[in-house]
Amino acid sequence: MFAQGRKERLTSFLFRAIILIIMAAEGDVDLDLEVEENCTGKPVEKPRKHDSGAADLERVTDYAEEKEISSSDLENAMSVIGDRRSREQKAKQEREKELAKVTIRREDVELIMAEMEISRGVAERSLREHMGNVVEALVTLTN
């Protein structure tokens, strides 16, 4: 009876060992079967292998030096941006003045409002941009 229990445990152990070996062969489990000991009884450290994934990442990654930005460079950049914004704003205001000079007829505005179902401001703006030409304004609004 004792031998029967021992035989079952041995069979169970062998079965589990075979399953682990199969899984290790398929790459599902990492088995570390070799354990070397030095004279102190502690396992010997294996040399570490280089991780190829990290090496690939290091080759691809760009390293940028951190540079300190001087305050004068920053001020120059801000002034360039400010100048550009002010020029754009000035050009926009001049365009609005030019559009305000264009005379449009009330009937044309109402026609565009009725046909396109848009607000009065949008209809007037479109007519002014096309120098009062109703056909061109309608074509632009439909496209």
C-alpha angles and dihedrals in degrees: 000000000000090000091051092056091046091050091051092050091049091049091048091049093049091047091053091046092052091049091051092049091050091048090049091051090053091048097246094115130034109220119198101194099156116081117174120192129197124213092282092060094244119125114259114246113244118226110264116246120224113255105237093201092058091045091054090049092051091052092051099042117091118221114214121195115236108241125193112234113222118229092238091057089049092049091049092051092048092049091051090051092046092049092050092050092049092050091050091048091049092049090050092051091049090051090051090051091051091049091049090058092059112099117222131183122244092227091056092052092049092047092053091044092052097043099043098030093228133136124274093249094055092046092049092047092051092048092048092049089054094045093250095307105144096194095053091046091051093047091051092048093051093051 
